[in-house]
Coordinates of C-alpha atoms in Angstrom, one line a residue:
Chain A
S1 CA 9.5 19.0 0.1
Q2 CA 7.9 15.9 1.6
Q3 CA 7.8 15.4 5.4
G4 CA 5.7 12.4 5.9
E5 CA 6.7 9.0 4.7
E6 CA 4.1 6.2 4.7
D7 CA 4.9 2.6 5.2
P8 CA 4.1 0.2 3.5
Q9 CA 3.8 1.7 0.0
A10 CA 1.2 -0.9 -0.8
L11 CA -1.0 -3.2 1.3
S12 CA -3.4 -5.9 0.1
I13 CA -5.8 -7.6 2.6
Q14 CA -9.1 -9.5 2.7
E15 CA -12.3 -7.9 3.7
G16 CA -12.8 -8.1 7.5
E17 CA -9.1 -7.9 8.3
N18 CA -7.5 -4.9 9.9
A19 CA -5.2 -2.6 7.9
T20 CA -2.3 -0.7 9.6
M21 CA -0.4 2.0 7.9
N22 CA 2.5 3.9 9.4
C23 CA 3.8 7.4 8.8
S24 CA 7.1 9.0 9.9
Y25 CA 7.9 12.7 9.7
K26 CA 10.9 14.9 10.2
T27 CA 10.2 18.1 12.1
S28 CA 8.2 19.0 15.1
I29 CA 4.4 19.3 14.5
N30 CA 1.3 20.8 16.0
N31 CA -0.9 18.2 14.5
L32 CA -0.9 15.3 12.0
Q33 CA -3.7 14.5 9.6
W34 CA -4.7 11.5 7.6
Y35 CA -6.4 11.7 4.2
R36 CA -7.9 9.2 1.9
Q37 CA -8.0 9.4 -1.9
N38 CA -10.0 7.1 -4.0
S39 CA -8.6 6.3 -7.4
G40 CA -8.5 9.4 -9.6
R41 CA -10.5 11.4 -7.2
G42 CA -9.9 14.2 -4.7
L43 CA -8.7 13.9 -1.2
V44 CA -11.0 13.4 1.8
H45 CA -10.0 14.4 5.3
L46 CA -10.2 11.4 7.7
I47 CA -8.9 12.4 11.1
L48 CA -6.6 14.9 12.8
I49 CA -4.5 14.1 15.9
R50 CA -2.9 16.9 17.9
S51 CA 0.7 16.7 19.2
N52 CA -0.6 16.4 22.8
E53 CA -2.8 13.4 21.9
R54 CA -1.5 9.9 21.8
E55 CA -4.6 8.1 20.3
K56 CA -7.8 9.1 18.6
H57 CA -10.7 7.1 17.3
S58 CA -13.3 7.9 14.6
G59 CA -15.6 5.1 13.7
R60 CA -13.5 2.2 12.4
L61 CA -10.4 4.4 12.3
R62 CA -7.8 4.5 15.1
V63 CA -4.8 6.9 14.9
T64 CA -1.8 6.9 17.2
L65 CA 0.9 9.5 17.5
D66 CA 4.3 9.1 19.0
T67 CA 6.1 12.5 18.9
S68 CA 9.2 11.1 20.5
K69 CA 9.6 8.8 17.5
K70 CA 8.0 11.3 15.0
S71 CA 5.6 8.6 13.8
S72 CA 1.9 7.9 13.5
S73 CA -0.1 5.0 12.6
L74 CA -3.6 4.6 11.1
L75 CA -5.6 1.5 11.8
I76 CA -8.7 0.6 9.8
T77 CA -10.6 -2.2 11.6
A78 CA -12.9 -4.7 9.9
S79 CA -12.0 -3.4 6.5
R80 CA -14.4 -3.3 3.6
A81 CA -13.9 -3.3 -0.2
A82 CA -15.0 0.3 -0.1
D83 CA -11.9 1.1 2.0
T84 CA -9.8 0.5 -1.1
A85 CA -7.9 3.7 -1.7
S86 CA -4.6 5.5 -1.1
Y87 CA -4.0 6.9 2.4
F88 CA -1.7 9.8 3.1
C89 CA -0.5 11.4 6.3
A90 CA 0.1 15.1 6.3
T91 CA 1.7 17.7 8.5
I92 CA 1.6 21.5 8.3
G93 CA 4.4 23.3 6.6
S94 CA 5.8 26.7 7.7
Q95 CA 3.6 28.4 5.1
G96 CA 0.4 26.8 6.3
N97 CA 0.4 24.3 3.5
L98 CA 0.0 20.6 4.1
I99 CA 3.1 18.5 3.4
F100 CA 2.1 15.0 2.3
G101 CA 3.9 11.7 2.2
K102 CA 3.7 9.5 -0.9
G103 CA 0.9 7.4 0.5
T104 CA 0.0 3.8 1.1
K105 CA -2.1 2.1 -1.5
L106 CA -4.6 -0.2 0.2
S107 CA -6.4 -2.9 -1.6
V108 CA -9.3 -4.7 0.2
K109 CA -10.4 -7.9 -1.6
P110 CA -14.0 -9.0 -1.1
Chain B
D1 CA -21.8 21.0 3.7
V2 CA -18.3 22.1 2.8
K3 CA -17.7 22.4 -0.9
V4 CA -14.7 22.9 -3.1
T5 CA -15.4 22.6 -6.8
Q6 CA -13.0 22.6 -9.8
S7 CA -14.1 23.7 -13.2
S8 CA -13.2 20.5 -15.1
R9 CA -12.6 16.9 -14.1
Y10 CA -10.7 16.1 -17.3
L11 CA -9.0 18.4 -19.7
V12 CA -6.9 17.8 -22.9
K13 CA -4.8 20.7 -24.2
R14 CA -2.0 21.1 -26.8
T15 CA 1.5 22.2 -26.1
G16 CA 1.8 25.9 -26.0
E17 CA -1.8 26.6 -25.1
K18 CA -2.8 28.8 -22.2
V19 CA -4.7 26.8 -19.7
F20 CA -7.0 28.0 -16.9
L21 CA -7.9 25.8 -14.0
E22 CA -10.7 27.2 -11.8
C23 CA -11.4 26.4 -8.1
V24 CA -14.3 27.7 -6.1
Q25 CA -15.0 27.2 -2.4
D26 CA -18.2 28.2 -0.6
M27 CA -16.9 28.2 3.0
D28 CA -15.5 31.7 3.2
H29 CA -12.0 30.3 3.7
E30 CA -9.1 32.7 3.6
N31 CA -6.5 30.2 2.4
M32 CA -6.5 28.4 -0.9
F33 CA -3.9 26.1 -2.4
W34 CA -3.0 24.4 -5.7
Y35 CA -1.2 21.1 -5.7
R36 CA -0.2 18.7 -8.4
Q37 CA -0.1 15.0 -7.9
D38 CA 2.1 12.7 -9.8
P39 CA 2.8 8.9 -9.4
G40 CA 5.7 8.3 -7.2
L41 CA 6.0 12.0 -6.2
G42 CA 3.0 12.5 -4.1
L43 CA 1.4 15.9 -3.7
R44 CA 3.5 19.0 -4.3
L45 CA 2.5 22.5 -3.6
I46 CA 2.5 24.9 -6.6
Y47 CA 1.0 28.1 -5.2
F48 CA -1.2 29.2 -2.4
S49 CA -3.0 32.4 -1.3
Y50 CA -4.1 33.6 2.1
D51 CA -6.2 36.5 1.0
V52 CA -7.7 38.2 -2.0
K53 CA -5.1 39.4 -4.4
M54 CA -2.3 37.7 -2.4
K55 CA -0.3 34.8 -3.6
E56 CA 2.8 32.9 -2.5
K57 CA 5.0 30.4 -4.4
G58 CA 5.0 26.9 -3.2
D59 CA 7.6 24.2 -4.0
I60 CA 7.2 24.0 -7.8
P61 CA 5.8 27.4 -9.1
E62 CA 7.8 27.4 -12.4
G63 CA 5.5 27.4 -15.5
Y64 CA 2.5 28.4 -13.4
S65 CA 0.8 31.6 -12.2
V66 CA -2.3 32.2 -10.1
S67 CA -5.1 34.7 -9.7
R68 CA -7.2 35.4 -6.7
E69 CA -9.6 38.3 -7.5
K70 CA -12.4 37.1 -5.2
K71 CA -12.1 35.3 -1.9
E72 CA -14.0 32.2 -3.1
R73 CA -12.1 31.7 -6.4
F74 CA -8.5 30.7 -7.0
S75 CA -7.3 30.2 -10.5
L76 CA -4.2 28.3 -11.7
I77 CA -2.8 29.4 -15.0
L78 CA -0.5 27.5 -17.3
E79 CA 0.9 30.3 -19.4
S80 CA 2.2 27.9 -22.1
A81 CA 1.3 24.3 -21.4
S82 CA 4.0 21.7 -21.8
T83 CA 3.9 17.9 -21.8
N84 CA 5.6 17.8 -18.4
Q85 CA 2.6 19.6 -16.9
T86 CA 0.4 16.6 -17.6
S87 CA -0.8 15.8 -14.1
M88 CA -3.6 15.7 -11.6
Y89 CA -4.3 19.1 -10.2
L90 CA -5.9 19.5 -6.8
C91 CA -7.3 22.6 -5.2
A92 CA -7.8 23.0 -1.5
S93 CA -9.0 25.6 1.0
S94 CA -8.7 26.2 4.7
L95 CA -9.3 28.7 7.4
L96 CA -6.7 30.7 9.4
F97 CA -3.4 31.0 7.8
G98 CA -0.6 30.9 10.3
K99 CA -2.9 29.3 12.8
A100 CA -3.1 26.1 10.8
G101 CA -1.1 24.4 13.5
E102 CA -4.1 24.8 15.7
G103 CA -5.8 22.2 13.7
E104 CA -7.6 23.6 10.7
T105 CA -8.4 21.0 8.0
Q106 CA -7.8 21.6 4.4
Y107 CA -10.8 20.7 2.1
F108 CA -10.0 19.4 -1.3
G109 CA -11.8 19.6 -4.6
P110 CA -12.3 16.5 -6.8
G111 CA -9.2 17.3 -8.9
T112 CA -8.7 18.1 -12.6
R113 CA -6.8 15.5 -14.7
L114 CA -4.9 17.5 -17.3
L115 CA -3.3 15.9 -20.4
V116 CA -1.0 18.0 -22.5
L117 CA -0.3 16.6 -26.0

């Protein structure tokens, strides 16, 4: 079952621009995580935001969480070609497993 | 450094073969997970384990089994491979089953891309 739904499905921007991806989920959460996956590779954890947090920063990443709207956004500032990847939000299922959305495919053109 | 390794990056098997995918983590994590990832479907949970010799079915366990004889190793077995099991398989591990809501992160291996002919 999939809980998070990312929007847009694909995003193409120029290097130096900001990229914003959104995620909506269905049930109540304790935290929400964002992951990155480079083409054909494994997932890398980017950032975790707890349900009592509204915003969190990590380097060029900024994550917001709105539990009233059951939504989160991931902002990548000053994007680089190396940021080209798929980005997934994930929440924790009842069995402790991560439930992922289908992802946003980001392409950063040099 | 946290490390999850998977035995193969690429694997080609024939229909009907028995296939073993191995995953090893060096972080002393209790929980281990197997997912498959398919275009347009995202990540789906196959099986997971929260202790040695324990296993739980995920969303799509049919056609798969698992083995967890040691804490650091979690194996996914395709008893009789079929073409619809062609996919990317991802292993992950984490601490603290049941307390995952307190914020434990899952660490992923690089994935095994399996092609069944």
